[in-house]
Each structure stands twice: as structure tokens, then as C-alpha cells.
Amino acid sequence: MAPPSDTVPPPPRTPSAVPRARRPHPLLAPVRLLRRHAVVVAGTLALAYLLVPNLVVLVFSFNKPAGRFNYEWRTFSTDAWTDPCGVADMCGSLSLSLRIAVLATLGATVLGTLAAFALARYRFRAKGTANALIFLPMAMPEVVMAASLGTLFLNMRVAFGFTTILIAHVMFCLSFVIVAVKARVMSMDPRLEEAARDLYAGPVQTFLRVTLPLAAPGIAAGALLSFALSFDDFIITQFNAGPSTVTFPMFVWGAAQRGTPVQVNVIGTAMFVLAVAIVLVGQVTANHRRRSR
Amino acid sequence: MTAVVTPGAPAAPPGTPGAERPPGRRPRRRLTPYWLLLPAALWLAVFFVAPLVYQASTSVQTGSLEEGYRVTWHFATYGEVLERYGEHFLRSFGYAAAATALCLLIGYPLAYMIAFRAGRWRNVLLVMVIAPFFTSFLIRTLAWKTILSDGGPVVGALDVLHVLDVTSRLGLTSDDRVLATPLAVVCGLTYNFLPFMILPLYGSLERIDPSLHEAARDLYATPATTFRKVTFPLSLPGVVAGTLLTFIPASGDYINAQLLGSPNTQMVGNAIQKQFLNVLDYPTAAAMSFVLMALILVAVTVYMRRAGTEELV
């Protein structure tokens, strides 16, 4: 019988420098293979965990539920898709949410971009304080901000409604815009602007034709983020909306207590498909443009 | 503008400080960042800082909505809150910690896969991570009611695999059902905040130079050693950012506990919401949110100290 292989060491490539255990053993190959794929398997499972609810929302938008709640599958039906606004108040709440999201995005993007330039481009004494002020809203549970702003409005006897929601949304979107734009501005090459100035571009021209286009991806990212945050916000909105202003998330919340119409799933699916389509078209055109350059 | 040279006096050499520069120009430039910052800072001061200060004063007020509230330094509210809602606080932090750990466990492989294994599918996978956001999260959370429904395939599978036996012994589930149990709430929290973990993780993993992996392999490190000694330490900023971005909002959340839980799984958020919107007891709501904020602050400070990463923003 052959002795165990380690008693007869094969000639080492570099004398005695290579620890034996570290050399890949042929028997370990399948283990390594499995290990390599373990990441992919686990990652795919995680992706499934993220996406299965969307699939459920899609499937159940074709359901014809028996009772008021759309949690159990009954029969296939396209009723909800042919009549998406058939539920009282739902489409009104949807358009209200869209209006608030557009205005909040506009406000937060303008204010946030200005502030981001200040923080990225200048050194000044209050910078640390300003950074802390911007970081805090992101590091605070929403319910705390929601309750405190609501208490203030209540005691100032401000009427709750569209305006209070808008104020709150601009407030919590600001920080995200600032972080997104600031990151972009800080990664921009200052030499490009110097070059523009050397080529006799005035400050306004330099800003409009060099700085702004360079910062645009950051501004767009911040704007998209704040649109999504505002459109989907529930906690802060619930504390600052008052009884008669119902945004789409608030409508869904109410529906969860009273009975969920299938149309909610239709809206959810439509939004999903629309947004993914926009992103994909954007990707494809970006690739196309990059290739044609 | 040319400098005025007095006849007879020698012309000032170029670059002499001060004299010929139009006055007021420097201070104005020094003020520029303040002007740029002013609108945003004012907005945050008025609608974020002022409410917090006001909230602090509200928490020590007594009175009623009809008669008005007055500051009476009634600190007893805090004691009452801790006594009545101690369990809610414990649950909040327990569920949030569990969800954060699960997010890290589930999110890390996915972030790793996107960063190192995806090749040209990278952008597609990133879109897929963000894609759930495009559907209102309340709708998606409600979908979990279907997924975890009693007698449904998921619960059936967990039952067959005897997972439910283990979880019910741990007090996470009861009576062979998942809905309306702590497990459902943690599952919902994990699901809702998973992208907040994945994106920062991906951000720090993506920055790792793949040649470091090659170097580790060349130096005879096993994949496990490479991960332990190279990849994971380099991804720590992402881990810290991700855990904070998951833990903080999860501990204040009340949506998952409300939609997927039962009265026995209520978190602090539920209590604050009820006090504010139904009971209309604003001092109690204020005290609770202050305690929540303080506890989170302490937890985050301790965590940041231990993690040792301070440059996050």
C-alpha cells in the first residue's frame, strides 16, 4: 500500500517556502466550484427575495377576489386593468401624489444643488455645522421628524394639507439631493473649468456650458431620488397631511384597513413597468451614444 | 481696471497685495458659500431643527388640546413612557437588529455578485435591485400578506422543513402560521430595507481593485482567507453605512408591524403614531420620539466607535 502522499514530498517549486496546505488540492476543486457558485446562488436568491413581491403584485392585478381583500387567488380577470380608475378617490390621490412629488423634487433639487456647490467648492467656517445639519435628517427615524414637524404645525395653527406635505417633503428630500450632487461636483476635474476660463469663457458661460453639464448626472440622480422618496413617502405624510388630503400611499394604507381594491395592484404594476422601461431606454440610449462617439 | 499710479512714485510691482484690488470684492467672494447655502439651511433650520427643539419642549408640557399646553417641566412623562412602552422599545430595537443582520447576510452575497461576478450584467442587476422601489412600498408590503398567508406554499415549505418548529420554540412564530408573528414583521423589515444595505455594500465592493484578489491568490490565500483578510475589511465602510441605513429607519418603522404583525408585535413607531393621530396626547408622543432618538444616537455612537469608520458622509 502506498504511504500517505505527505510523507513523500514532491520537489517543491521554491524550496520549503510554499506551505503545503495552501496548494489547491484536486479533490477540493468541486468544493471550490461550489463555493464560487455559492455566491451566485445566494445572490440570485436575494434577488428573488427582492423581486417576488413585485411578481405577486403583478399576478394579483389579474385576480378577481371574492371579498374586499385581494390576498387570495380566485379567478383570472382583466377587469381592474380595463377600469383602473374604477375605485373612488384612488386616481385623485395618485394625481395629488404626482403633483406633490414634482413640486417637492423641484424645490429640493434647486435648494440642494445650490447648497451642494457651496459645500463642494468652498471652504468656510460654518462648513462642519452645515454638514451635520444635512446629515442629521438622514440619520433620524422618519417617525421622529414626522411627529415633531406635525407638532409644530399643530401649535402654530397651520392648516394641514397640500402645503404642509410639500414643506415636509422638501425638507427630507433636501439632504439626499445635496449628498448626490456634492459627490458628483467633488469628483469633477477642476481643470476643465480652468480650461474654459483660459479660453476666455466668462463665469456665466463657464458655468452653463461646462460646470452644469458636468454636474448634471449628480443633479439628475438627486432629483430622481427625491421624486421617488416623495412619491412613496408615507410616515411623514401621514403625520402632516390632515384628515382630508389623501396621497396615494395614504390611500393604500386606508385600503389595507378597509379592503384592498385590485386597482391598487394595477397602479403598482403599471408604475413598475413604466419606470423599468424608462431606465432601460435610458441605458440603451446611453450605450448607443457612447458607442457612436 | 488699471491701477492709478501717482506721478513721481514708483509703480507698484505687479502682485502687490491689497491696494489696487477693488474693495469689497474679497469679502463678497467669502460670502458666496453662505449665500448658496442659505436657502437650504434656512429650510432645514425652520422645518427640521426648530420642530425638534419644539418637540423637546412639548415633551415636558402638560395640558390638553382645548385648554392649550404649557411648559411645566413635567419630566414624569418620560418615566411613564418608559414604563408603559418599554416593551415597545425593546421590540423595536430587537426587530431592527434582527432585520439588519438578515439584510447583511442576504445583501452581501448579492452585492458581491454584482460587483465581481456580473460582468456586463452589472447594470441590469443594479436596476433590478432598485426596481422594487418603483412600486409603492405599501403595496409591496401588502404582497407579503399573500406570500406568507396561512397554508400558503411558503408556510407549507417552512413547516415541512421544520423551520417553523424552531422559530416557534424561539417565540418567533406560533400555531404554524407566520403572519401576525414577529417573524413576519422582521421578514417585512428585512425586505423593505434590503436595498439600503445592498447599495452601500456594492459601492464599497465595487471600488476594490480586482487585482488585489489576484494578488491574494498568488500569495496562496484560499478564497476564504482572501475574503476574510482582503475583501471584507475593504468593504467595511459599506457595511457600516449599510447597517446604519437599515437599522435607523427600521427601528422607527411602524408600517411592517401594522400590516404584517399583530397587537403583540407593535413597535415604538406604532405607539407614537397612535398617541399622535388617535389619542392626541402630544407630550407623550414627543417624549417617546425623544427617547427613541436618544437611544438610536447612543447605539449609533457606540457602533461607530467600534467600527472605527467616521468618514461616512
Coordinates of C-alpha atoms in Angstrom, one line a residue, chain A residues 13 18 22-23 32 35-36 39-40 42-44 46-47 49-54 56-57 60 70-72 111-112 114-115 117-119 122-126 130 133-141 143-157 166-167 170-171 174-175 178-179 182 232-235 238-239 248-250 252-253 256-257 260 264-265 267-269 271-272 275-276 279-280 283, chain B residues 29-30 32-34 36-37 39-41 43-52 54-55 58 61 65 69 106-107 109-110 112-113 117 123-125 127-129 131-140 142-147 149 186-188 190-191 194-196 198 219-225 244-245 248-249 251-255 258-259 269 272-273 276-277 282 285 289-290 292-293 296-297 312-313:
Chain A
R13 CA 8.9 24.7 -6.6
V18 CA 5.3 27.0 -0.1
R22 CA -2.2 26.2 0.6
R23 CA -1.7 24.4 -2.7
R32 CA -14.1 25.5 -4.8
R35 CA -18.0 27.9 -3.3
R36 CA -17.7 30.1 -6.3
V39 CA -22.1 33.5 -4.1
V40 CA -24.1 33.4 -7.3
A42 CA -27.1 33.2 -2.7
G43 CA -27.1 36.4 -4.7
T44 CA -29.8 35.1 -7.0
A46 CA -31.5 37.5 -2.6
L47 CA -32.6 39.0 -5.9
Y49 CA -36.5 37.8 -2.3
L50 CA -36.4 41.4 -3.6
L51 CA -38.5 40.8 -6.7
V52 CA -41.0 38.2 -5.7
P53 CA -43.4 40.7 -4.1
N54 CA -43.4 42.7 -7.3
V56 CA -47.1 38.8 -6.6
V57 CA -48.4 42.4 -7.2
F60 CA -52.8 39.6 -8.3
N70 CA -57.1 40.9 -2.6
Y71 CA -54.9 38.4 -0.8
E72 CA -56.2 35.1 -2.1
L111 CA -32.1 74.4 -3.0
G112 CA -30.0 71.2 -2.7
L114 CA -27.0 75.4 -4.5
A115 CA -26.0 74.1 -1.1
F117 CA -21.9 73.6 -4.7
A118 CA -21.2 75.6 -1.6
L119 CA -20.1 72.5 0.3
Y122 CA -15.7 76.5 -0.9
R123 CA -14.0 76.4 2.4
F124 CA -15.8 78.3 5.1
R125 CA -16.1 78.4 8.8
A126 CA -19.7 77.0 9.2
A130 CA -23.7 72.7 7.7
L133 CA -27.3 69.8 9.6
I134 CA -27.6 67.9 6.3
F135 CA -26.6 64.6 7.7
L136 CA -29.0 64.6 10.7
P137 CA -32.3 64.2 8.7
M138 CA -30.9 61.1 7.1
A139 CA -29.8 59.7 10.4
M140 CA -33.1 60.1 12.1
P141 CA -36.0 57.8 12.1
V143 CA -41.4 59.0 12.7
V144 CA -39.4 61.4 14.9
M145 CA -39.2 64.1 12.2
A146 CA -42.8 63.4 11.3
A147 CA -44.1 63.9 14.8
S148 CA -42.0 66.9 15.6
L149 CA -42.9 68.8 12.4
G150 CA -46.5 67.8 12.9
T151 CA -46.5 69.1 16.5
L152 CA -45.0 72.4 15.3
F153 CA -47.6 72.9 12.6
L154 CA -50.3 72.0 15.1
N155 CA -49.2 74.5 17.6
M156 CA -48.6 77.3 15.1
R157 CA -52.2 76.6 13.9
L166 CA -44.9 69.8 0.4
I167 CA -42.9 71.6 3.1
V170 CA -38.8 69.3 0.5
M171 CA -37.3 69.1 4.0
L174 CA -33.0 68.1 0.6
S175 CA -30.3 66.1 2.2
I178 CA -27.2 67.6 -1.5
V179 CA -25.3 64.3 -1.0
K182 CA -22.0 67.1 -3.8
D232 CA -43.6 56.9 -2.0
D233 CA -43.4 58.6 1.4
F234 CA -46.0 57.5 3.9
I235 CA -44.8 58.2 7.5
Q238 CA -49.4 60.7 7.5
F239 CA -48.4 63.0 10.3
F248 CA -51.6 57.6 -2.9
P249 CA -49.6 55.8 -0.2
M250 CA -52.2 57.1 2.3
V252 CA -53.3 52.3 0.1
W253 CA -52.9 52.4 3.9
A256 CA -55.3 47.9 3.8
Q257 CA -57.7 48.5 6.7
T260 CA -57.8 46.5 -1.0
V264 CA -54.1 49.2 -6.4
N265 CA -52.1 46.3 -7.9
I267 CA -51.3 51.0 -10.5
G268 CA -48.3 49.4 -8.7
T269 CA -47.6 47.2 -11.7
M271 CA -45.6 52.2 -12.3
F272 CA -43.1 49.4 -12.1
A275 CA -40.2 53.0 -14.5
V276 CA -38.2 50.0 -15.6
V279 CA -34.5 53.1 -17.1
L280 CA -33.9 50.6 -19.8
Q283 CA -29.4 52.7 -20.5
Chain B
R29 CA -16.5 86.1 -2.5
R30 CA -16.0 84.9 1.0
T32 CA -20.7 83.3 -1.7
P33 CA -20.9 79.9 0.0
Y34 CA -23.1 81.3 2.7
L36 CA -25.5 79.4 -1.8
L37 CA -26.2 77.5 1.4
P39 CA -32.0 78.7 1.3
A40 CA -31.4 75.0 2.2
A41 CA -30.0 75.8 5.6
W43 CA -35.4 75.4 5.2
L44 CA -33.7 72.8 7.4
A45 CA -33.5 75.2 10.4
V46 CA -37.1 76.1 10.3
F47 CA -38.7 72.8 9.3
F48 CA -36.2 70.3 10.9
V49 CA -34.3 71.8 13.8
A50 CA -37.0 74.1 15.1
P51 CA -39.5 71.3 15.3
L52 CA -37.1 69.2 17.2
Y54 CA -40.2 72.5 19.9
Q55 CA -40.7 68.8 20.4
T58 CA -43.6 69.7 24.1
Q61 CA -45.6 70.2 28.8
L65 CA -55.8 70.4 23.2
Y69 CA -50.3 73.2 26.6
I106 CA -28.8 38.3 2.4
G107 CA -27.4 41.5 0.9
P109 CA -23.7 37.9 -1.5
L110 CA -25.8 39.9 -3.9
Y112 CA -20.6 40.8 -4.1
M113 CA -22.1 39.1 -7.1
R117 CA -19.3 38.2 -10.9
N123 CA -26.1 47.5 -14.7
V124 CA -29.1 45.2 -15.3
L125 CA -28.7 43.7 -11.8
V127 CA -31.6 48.2 -11.9
M128 CA -33.2 45.0 -10.5
V129 CA -32.1 45.9 -7.0
A131 CA -36.6 48.2 -9.4
P132 CA -38.8 47.3 -6.4
F133 CA -38.7 50.9 -5.3
F134 CA -40.8 51.8 -8.4
T135 CA -43.8 50.1 -6.9
S136 CA -45.2 51.8 -3.8
F137 CA -43.7 50.1 -0.8
L138 CA -47.0 49.8 0.9
I139 CA -48.3 47.7 -2.0
R140 CA -45.3 45.5 -1.9
L142 CA -49.2 44.0 1.4
A143 CA -48.0 41.4 -1.1
W144 CA -46.2 39.7 1.8
K145 CA -49.6 39.1 3.3
T146 CA -50.3 36.9 0.2
I147 CA -46.8 35.3 0.3
S149 CA -50.6 33.5 4.1
V186 CA -38.8 41.0 10.7
C187 CA -39.2 39.5 7.3
G188 CA -41.1 42.6 6.1
T190 CA -35.7 43.0 6.0
Y191 CA -37.4 43.1 2.7
L194 CA -32.6 45.4 1.9
P195 CA -31.7 47.8 -1.0
F196 CA -30.4 50.3 1.6
I198 CA -27.1 46.4 -0.8
L219 CA 0.2 34.5 -2.4
Y220 CA -1.6 31.2 -1.8
A221 CA -4.6 32.6 0.1
T222 CA -7.6 30.4 -0.1
P223 CA -10.8 32.1 -1.2
A224 CA -12.0 32.2 2.4
T225 CA -8.8 33.8 3.6
L244 CA -26.9 52.3 9.8
L245 CA -29.1 53.0 6.8
I248 CA -32.1 53.5 12.0
P249 CA -35.2 53.6 9.7
S251 CA -36.2 50.9 14.4
G252 CA -38.7 53.8 13.8
D253 CA -40.8 51.9 11.4
Y254 CA -44.4 51.1 12.1
I255 CA -45.7 50.0 8.8
Q258 CA -49.0 47.2 11.5
L259 CA -49.6 45.4 8.2
G269 CA -43.5 53.7 15.9
I272 CA -46.0 57.2 18.6
Q273 CA -48.4 57.1 15.7
F276 CA -50.2 61.5 17.9
L277 CA -53.0 60.7 15.5
Y282 CA -48.8 65.2 22.1
A285 CA -45.7 61.2 21.6
S289 CA -39.8 60.1 19.9
F290 CA -37.1 61.8 22.1
L292 CA -36.2 56.8 20.5
M293 CA -33.9 59.4 19.1
I296 CA -30.6 55.4 18.5
L297 CA -28.0 58.1 18.9
L312 CA -19.2 58.4 6.1
V313 CA -20.5 61.5 4.5

